[in-house]
mmCIF file of C-alpha atoms in Angstrom:
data_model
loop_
_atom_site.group_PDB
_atom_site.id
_atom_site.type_symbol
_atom_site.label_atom_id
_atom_site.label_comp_id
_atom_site.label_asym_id
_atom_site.label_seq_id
_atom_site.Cartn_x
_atom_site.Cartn_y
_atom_site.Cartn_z
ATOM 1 C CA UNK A 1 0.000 0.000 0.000
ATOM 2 C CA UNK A 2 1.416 3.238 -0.869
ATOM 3 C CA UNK A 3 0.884 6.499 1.580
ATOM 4 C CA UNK A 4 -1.787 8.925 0.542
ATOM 5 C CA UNK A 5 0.135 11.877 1.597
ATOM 6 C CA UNK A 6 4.074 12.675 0.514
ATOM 7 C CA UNK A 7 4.356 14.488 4.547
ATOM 8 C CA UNK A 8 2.399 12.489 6.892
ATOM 9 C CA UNK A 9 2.239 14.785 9.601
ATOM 10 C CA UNK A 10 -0.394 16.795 11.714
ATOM 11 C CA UNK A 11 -1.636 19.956 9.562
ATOM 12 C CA UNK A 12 0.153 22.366 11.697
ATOM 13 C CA UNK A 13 -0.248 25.765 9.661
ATOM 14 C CA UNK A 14 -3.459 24.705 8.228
ATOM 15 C CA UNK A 15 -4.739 24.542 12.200
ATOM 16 C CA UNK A 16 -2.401 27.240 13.644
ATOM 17 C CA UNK A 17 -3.861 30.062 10.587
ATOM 18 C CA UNK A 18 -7.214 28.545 11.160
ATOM 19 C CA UNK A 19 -7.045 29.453 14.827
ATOM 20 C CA UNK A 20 -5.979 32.830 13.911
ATOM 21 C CA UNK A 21 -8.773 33.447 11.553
ATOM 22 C CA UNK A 22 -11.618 32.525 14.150
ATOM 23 C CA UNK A 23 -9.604 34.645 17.066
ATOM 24 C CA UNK A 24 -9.347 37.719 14.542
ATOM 25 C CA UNK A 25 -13.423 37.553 13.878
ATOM 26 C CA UNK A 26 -14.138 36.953 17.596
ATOM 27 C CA UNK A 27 -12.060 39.756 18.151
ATOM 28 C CA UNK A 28 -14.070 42.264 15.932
ATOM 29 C CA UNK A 29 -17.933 41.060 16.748
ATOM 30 C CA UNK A 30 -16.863 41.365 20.644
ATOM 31 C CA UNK A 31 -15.654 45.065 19.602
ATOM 32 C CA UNK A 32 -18.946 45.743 17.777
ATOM 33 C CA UNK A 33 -22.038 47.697 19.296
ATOM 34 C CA UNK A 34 -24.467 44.876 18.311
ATOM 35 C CA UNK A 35 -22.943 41.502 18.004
ATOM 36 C CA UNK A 36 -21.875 42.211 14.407
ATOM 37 C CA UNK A 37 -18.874 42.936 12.533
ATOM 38 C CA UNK A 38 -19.130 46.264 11.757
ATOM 39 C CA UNK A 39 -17.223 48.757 8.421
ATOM 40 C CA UNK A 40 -15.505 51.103 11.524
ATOM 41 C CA UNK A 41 -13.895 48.059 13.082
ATOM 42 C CA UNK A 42 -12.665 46.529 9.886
ATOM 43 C CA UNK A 43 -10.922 49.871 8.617
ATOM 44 C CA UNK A 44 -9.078 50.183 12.411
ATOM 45 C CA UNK A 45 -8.330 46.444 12.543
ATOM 46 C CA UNK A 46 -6.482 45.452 9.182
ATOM 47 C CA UNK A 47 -9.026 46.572 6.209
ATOM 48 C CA UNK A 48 -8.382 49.961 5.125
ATOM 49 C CA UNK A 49 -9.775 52.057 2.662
ATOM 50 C CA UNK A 50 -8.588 51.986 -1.177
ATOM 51 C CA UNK A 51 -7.396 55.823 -0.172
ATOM 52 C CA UNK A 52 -5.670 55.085 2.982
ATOM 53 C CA UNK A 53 -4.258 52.092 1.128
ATOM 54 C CA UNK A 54 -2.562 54.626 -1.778
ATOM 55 C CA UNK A 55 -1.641 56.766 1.028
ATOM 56 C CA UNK A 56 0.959 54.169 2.136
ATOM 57 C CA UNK A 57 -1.123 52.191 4.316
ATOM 58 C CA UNK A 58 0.590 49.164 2.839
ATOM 59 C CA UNK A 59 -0.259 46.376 5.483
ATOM 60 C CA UNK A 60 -4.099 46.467 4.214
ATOM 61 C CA UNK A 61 -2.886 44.572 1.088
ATOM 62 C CA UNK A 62 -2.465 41.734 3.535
ATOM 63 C CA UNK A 63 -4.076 41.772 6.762
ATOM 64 C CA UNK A 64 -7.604 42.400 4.576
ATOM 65 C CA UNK A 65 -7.146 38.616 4.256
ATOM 66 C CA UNK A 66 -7.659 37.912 8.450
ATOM 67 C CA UNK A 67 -10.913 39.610 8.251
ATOM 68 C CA UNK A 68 -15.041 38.338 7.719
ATOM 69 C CA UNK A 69 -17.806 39.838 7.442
ATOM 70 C CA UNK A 70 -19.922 37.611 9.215
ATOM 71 C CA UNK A 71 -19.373 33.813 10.174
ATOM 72 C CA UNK A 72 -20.694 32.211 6.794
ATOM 73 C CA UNK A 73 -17.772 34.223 5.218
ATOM 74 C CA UNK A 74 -15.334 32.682 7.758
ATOM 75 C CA UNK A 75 -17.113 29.242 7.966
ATOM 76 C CA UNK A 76 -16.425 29.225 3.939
ATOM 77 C CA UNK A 77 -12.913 30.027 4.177
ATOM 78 C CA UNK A 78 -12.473 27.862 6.878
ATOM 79 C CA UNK A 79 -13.811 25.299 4.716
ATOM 80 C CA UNK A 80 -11.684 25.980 1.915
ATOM 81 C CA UNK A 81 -8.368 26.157 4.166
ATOM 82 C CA UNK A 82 -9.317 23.206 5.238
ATOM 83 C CA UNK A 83 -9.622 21.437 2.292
ATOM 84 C CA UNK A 84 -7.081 22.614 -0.217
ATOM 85 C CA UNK A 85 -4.377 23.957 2.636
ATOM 86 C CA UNK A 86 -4.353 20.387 4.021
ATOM 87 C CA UNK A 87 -3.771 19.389 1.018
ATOM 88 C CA UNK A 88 -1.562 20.802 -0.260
ATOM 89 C CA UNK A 89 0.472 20.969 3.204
ATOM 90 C CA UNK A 90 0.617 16.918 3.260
ATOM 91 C CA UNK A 91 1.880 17.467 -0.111
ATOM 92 C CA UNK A 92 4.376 20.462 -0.334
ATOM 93 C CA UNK A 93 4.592 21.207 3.447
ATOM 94 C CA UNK A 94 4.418 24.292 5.415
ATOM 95 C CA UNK A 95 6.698 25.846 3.919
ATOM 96 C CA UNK A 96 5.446 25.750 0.681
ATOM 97 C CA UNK A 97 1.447 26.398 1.793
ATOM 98 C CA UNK A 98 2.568 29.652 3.636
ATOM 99 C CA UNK A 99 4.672 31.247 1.223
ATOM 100 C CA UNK A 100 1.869 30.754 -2.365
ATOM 101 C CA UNK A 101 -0.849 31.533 0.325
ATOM 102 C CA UNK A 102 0.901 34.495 1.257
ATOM 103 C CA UNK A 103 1.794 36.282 -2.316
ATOM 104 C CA UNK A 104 -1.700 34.626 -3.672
ATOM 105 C CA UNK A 105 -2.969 37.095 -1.180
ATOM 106 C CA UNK A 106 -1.228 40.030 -2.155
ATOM 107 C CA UNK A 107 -1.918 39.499 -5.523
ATOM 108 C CA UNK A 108 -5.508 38.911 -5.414
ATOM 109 C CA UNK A 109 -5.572 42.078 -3.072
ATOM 110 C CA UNK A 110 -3.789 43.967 -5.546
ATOM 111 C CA UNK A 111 -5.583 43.286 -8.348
ATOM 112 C CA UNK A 112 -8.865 43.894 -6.465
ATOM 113 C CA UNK A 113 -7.413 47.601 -5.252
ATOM 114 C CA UNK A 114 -6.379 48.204 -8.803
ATOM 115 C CA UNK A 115 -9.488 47.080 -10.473
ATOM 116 C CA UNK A 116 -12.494 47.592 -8.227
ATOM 117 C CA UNK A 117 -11.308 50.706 -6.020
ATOM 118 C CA UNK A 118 -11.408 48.141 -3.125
ATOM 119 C CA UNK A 119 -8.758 45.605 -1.642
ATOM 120 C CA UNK A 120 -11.842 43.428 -0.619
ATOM 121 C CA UNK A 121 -11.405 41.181 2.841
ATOM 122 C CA UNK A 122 -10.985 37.850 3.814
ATOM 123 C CA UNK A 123 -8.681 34.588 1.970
ATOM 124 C CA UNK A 124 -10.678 34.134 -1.866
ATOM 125 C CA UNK A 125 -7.398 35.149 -3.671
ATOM 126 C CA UNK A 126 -5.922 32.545 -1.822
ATOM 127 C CA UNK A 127 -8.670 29.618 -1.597
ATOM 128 C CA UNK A 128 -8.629 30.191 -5.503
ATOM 129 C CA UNK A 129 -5.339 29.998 -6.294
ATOM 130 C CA UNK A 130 -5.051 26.580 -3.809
ATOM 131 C CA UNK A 131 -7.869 25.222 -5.526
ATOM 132 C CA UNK A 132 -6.943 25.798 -9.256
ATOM 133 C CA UNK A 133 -2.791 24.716 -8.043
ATOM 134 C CA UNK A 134 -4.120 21.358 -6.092
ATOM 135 C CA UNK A 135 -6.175 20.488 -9.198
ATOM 136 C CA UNK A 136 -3.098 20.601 -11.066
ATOM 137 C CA UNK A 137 -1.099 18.971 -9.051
ATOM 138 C CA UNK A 138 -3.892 15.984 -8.730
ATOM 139 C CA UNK A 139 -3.960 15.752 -12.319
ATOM 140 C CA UNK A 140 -0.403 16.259 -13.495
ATOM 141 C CA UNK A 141 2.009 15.131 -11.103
ATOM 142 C CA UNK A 142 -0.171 12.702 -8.722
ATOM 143 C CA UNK A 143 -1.448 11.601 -11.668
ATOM 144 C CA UNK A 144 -4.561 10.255 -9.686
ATOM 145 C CA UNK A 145 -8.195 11.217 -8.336
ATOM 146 C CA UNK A 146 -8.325 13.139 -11.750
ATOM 147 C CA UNK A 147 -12.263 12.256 -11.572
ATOM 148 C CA UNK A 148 -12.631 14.771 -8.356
ATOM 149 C CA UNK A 149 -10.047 17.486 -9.585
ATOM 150 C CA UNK A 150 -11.708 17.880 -12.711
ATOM 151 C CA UNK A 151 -15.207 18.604 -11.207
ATOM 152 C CA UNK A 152 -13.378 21.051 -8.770
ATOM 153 C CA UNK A 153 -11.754 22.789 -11.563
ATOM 154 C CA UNK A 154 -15.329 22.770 -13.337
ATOM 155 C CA UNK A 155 -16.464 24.829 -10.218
ATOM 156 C CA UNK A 156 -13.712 26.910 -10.004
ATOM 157 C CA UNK A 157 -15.511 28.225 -13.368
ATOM 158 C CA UNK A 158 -18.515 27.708 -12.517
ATOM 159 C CA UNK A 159 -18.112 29.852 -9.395
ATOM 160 C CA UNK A 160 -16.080 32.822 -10.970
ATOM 161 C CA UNK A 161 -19.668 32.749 -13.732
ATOM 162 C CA UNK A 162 -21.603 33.054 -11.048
ATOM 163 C CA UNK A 163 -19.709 35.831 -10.060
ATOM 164 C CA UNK A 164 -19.711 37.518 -13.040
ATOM 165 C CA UNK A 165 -23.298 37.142 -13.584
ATOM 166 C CA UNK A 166 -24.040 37.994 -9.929
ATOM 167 C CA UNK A 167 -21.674 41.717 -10.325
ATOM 168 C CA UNK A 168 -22.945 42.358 -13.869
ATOM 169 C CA UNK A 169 -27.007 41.620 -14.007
ATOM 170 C CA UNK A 170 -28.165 41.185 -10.535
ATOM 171 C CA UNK A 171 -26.052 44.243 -9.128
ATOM 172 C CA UNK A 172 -24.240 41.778 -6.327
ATOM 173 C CA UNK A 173 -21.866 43.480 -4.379
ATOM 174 C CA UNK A 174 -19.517 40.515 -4.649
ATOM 175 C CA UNK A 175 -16.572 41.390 -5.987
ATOM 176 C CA UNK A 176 -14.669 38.820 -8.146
ATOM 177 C CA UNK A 177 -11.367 40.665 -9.183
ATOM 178 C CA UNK A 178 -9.465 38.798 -5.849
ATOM 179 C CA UNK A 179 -11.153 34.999 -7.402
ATOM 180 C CA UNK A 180 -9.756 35.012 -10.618
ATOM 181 C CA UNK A 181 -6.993 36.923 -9.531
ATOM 182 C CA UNK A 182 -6.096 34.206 -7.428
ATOM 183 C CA UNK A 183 -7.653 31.692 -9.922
ATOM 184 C CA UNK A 184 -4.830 32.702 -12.636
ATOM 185 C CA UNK A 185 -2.323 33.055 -9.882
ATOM 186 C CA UNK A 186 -2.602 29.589 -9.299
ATOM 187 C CA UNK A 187 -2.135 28.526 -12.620
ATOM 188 C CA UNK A 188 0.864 30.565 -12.917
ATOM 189 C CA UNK A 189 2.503 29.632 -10.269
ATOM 190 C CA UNK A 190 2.228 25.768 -11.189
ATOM 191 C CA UNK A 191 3.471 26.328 -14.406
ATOM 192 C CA UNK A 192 6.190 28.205 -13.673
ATOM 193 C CA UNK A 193 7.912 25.197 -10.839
ATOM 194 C CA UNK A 194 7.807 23.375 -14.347
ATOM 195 C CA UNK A 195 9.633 25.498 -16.360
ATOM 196 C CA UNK A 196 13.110 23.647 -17.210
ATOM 197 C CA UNK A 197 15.429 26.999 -16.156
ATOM 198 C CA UNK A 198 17.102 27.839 -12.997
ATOM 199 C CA UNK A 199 15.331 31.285 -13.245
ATOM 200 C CA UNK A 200 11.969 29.964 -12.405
ATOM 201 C CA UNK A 201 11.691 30.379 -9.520
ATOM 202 C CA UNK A 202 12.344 34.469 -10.592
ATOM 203 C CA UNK A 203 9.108 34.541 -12.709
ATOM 204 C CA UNK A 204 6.227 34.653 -9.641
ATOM 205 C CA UNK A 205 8.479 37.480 -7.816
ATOM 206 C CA UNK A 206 8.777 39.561 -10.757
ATOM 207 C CA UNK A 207 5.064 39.037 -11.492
ATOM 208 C CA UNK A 208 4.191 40.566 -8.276
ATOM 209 C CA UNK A 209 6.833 43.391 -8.695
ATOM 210 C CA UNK A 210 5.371 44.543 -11.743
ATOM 211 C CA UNK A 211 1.359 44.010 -10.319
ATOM 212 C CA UNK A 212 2.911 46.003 -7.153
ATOM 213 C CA UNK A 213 3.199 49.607 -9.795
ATOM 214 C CA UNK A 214 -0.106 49.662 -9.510
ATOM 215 C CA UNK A 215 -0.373 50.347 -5.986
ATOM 216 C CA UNK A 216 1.702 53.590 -6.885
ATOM 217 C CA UNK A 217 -0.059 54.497 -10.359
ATOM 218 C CA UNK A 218 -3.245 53.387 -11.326
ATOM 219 C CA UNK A 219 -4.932 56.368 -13.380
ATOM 220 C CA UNK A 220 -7.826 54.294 -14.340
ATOM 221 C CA UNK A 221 -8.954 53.719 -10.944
ATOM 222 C CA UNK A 222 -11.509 56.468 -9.459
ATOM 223 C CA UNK A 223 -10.084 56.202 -5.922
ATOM 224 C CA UNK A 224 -6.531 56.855 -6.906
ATOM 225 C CA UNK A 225 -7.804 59.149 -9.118
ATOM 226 C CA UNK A 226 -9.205 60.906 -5.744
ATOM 227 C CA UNK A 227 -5.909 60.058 -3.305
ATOM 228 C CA UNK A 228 -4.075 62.271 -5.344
ATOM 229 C CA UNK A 229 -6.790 65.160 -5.683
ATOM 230 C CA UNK A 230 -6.390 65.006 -2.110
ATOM 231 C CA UNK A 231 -3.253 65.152 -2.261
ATOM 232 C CA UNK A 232 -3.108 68.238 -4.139
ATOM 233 C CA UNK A 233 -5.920 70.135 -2.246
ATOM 234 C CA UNK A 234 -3.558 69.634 0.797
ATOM 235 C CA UNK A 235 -0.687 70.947 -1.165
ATOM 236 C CA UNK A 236 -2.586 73.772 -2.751
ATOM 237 C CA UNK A 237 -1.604 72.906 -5.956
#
């Protein structure tokens, strides 16, 4: 019998950023007036604004990702941590899961800012961009199970239509720049640890380096577009 799982060992990042998540929304509804989290509390604790965020508030592109709305949004990510971040820490260890979990993050945030005037909140980027990599990794290099990851890459399309259809017709507020965002990301990133060069481990960094210019210049975006009239009201310009 052959082991399911390359690392047989206790998910230790998957529980430890898990634990974090839940503390982080327990946090904010005990700081709200009525049980709830509330916009005030998510700008002071980690989400803020696409203005403060041009300003140089910086961190927001990251620590967006510990907050939830309300506990179906956590209870979903939770779900999908728990199901693609196990997986893929059996199979690439911690290591691995913290370091693509951390830059699909930034990415997805940074495409959201740049894109929808709004780094968004909570781990989508990320959940994406684990589910679209572990389907690849099923299919390609496990070589196995390819009749569940190619229903879960059916969904992953399935789901980013749904948002689509859901921002476009029915006026949703769910935004799906951070989902395919962290959809492609994934894809990227799997294809690039192929690449037969020594370099390729270059191509995801400079990726983000030249995504990161648009935290600093983004004309088409109306709240950049508003930072800097700010900016030169203060100045008198």
């Amino acid at each position: 019998m052959t082991n399911r799982f390359k690392h047989i060992s206790f998910p230790w990042y998957t529980t430890l950023f898990s634990v974090v998540l839940i503390a982080y929304f327990t946090v904010l509804v005990f700081l709200s007036s009525d049980g709830s989290v509330e916009v005030e509390e998510m700008l002071t604790m980690g989400a803020p604004s696409a203005i403060s965020i041009y300003n140089g508030h910086l961190y927001g592109l990251i620590t967006n990702t510990l907050i939830h709305e309300n506990i179906w949004h956590l209870l979903l990510s939770l779900g999908g941590l728990w199901t693609f971040g196990f997986y893929l820490e059996n199979y690439k260890g911690w290591k691995f899961l913290s370091v693509f979990g951390f830059f699909s993050a930034l990415v997805g945030s940074i495409i959201q800012l740049a894109f929808s005037d709004d780094a968004g909140v909570g781990i989508s980027s990320s959940l994406f961009a684990l589910c679209t990599y572990s389907s690849l990794h099923t299919i390609f290099i496990r070589k196995e199970n390819i009749k569940i990851a190619i229903p879960v890459a059916l969904l992953i399309a399935g789901s980013l239509l749904f948002f689509m259809i859901s921002n476009l017709w029915l006026d949703d507020k769910v935004t799906i720049g951070a989902k395919v965002a962290g959809s492609l990301w994934g894809i990227f990133f799997f294809y690039s640890e192929r690449l037969k060069s020594p370099y390729k481990h270059i191509a995801p960094l400079a990726v983000v380096f030249i995504l990161s210019f648009t935290v600093v210049y983004a004309p088409w975006s109306s709240m950049w577009q508003t930072t800097k009239g700010i900016e030169a009201h203060n100045n008198q310009e």
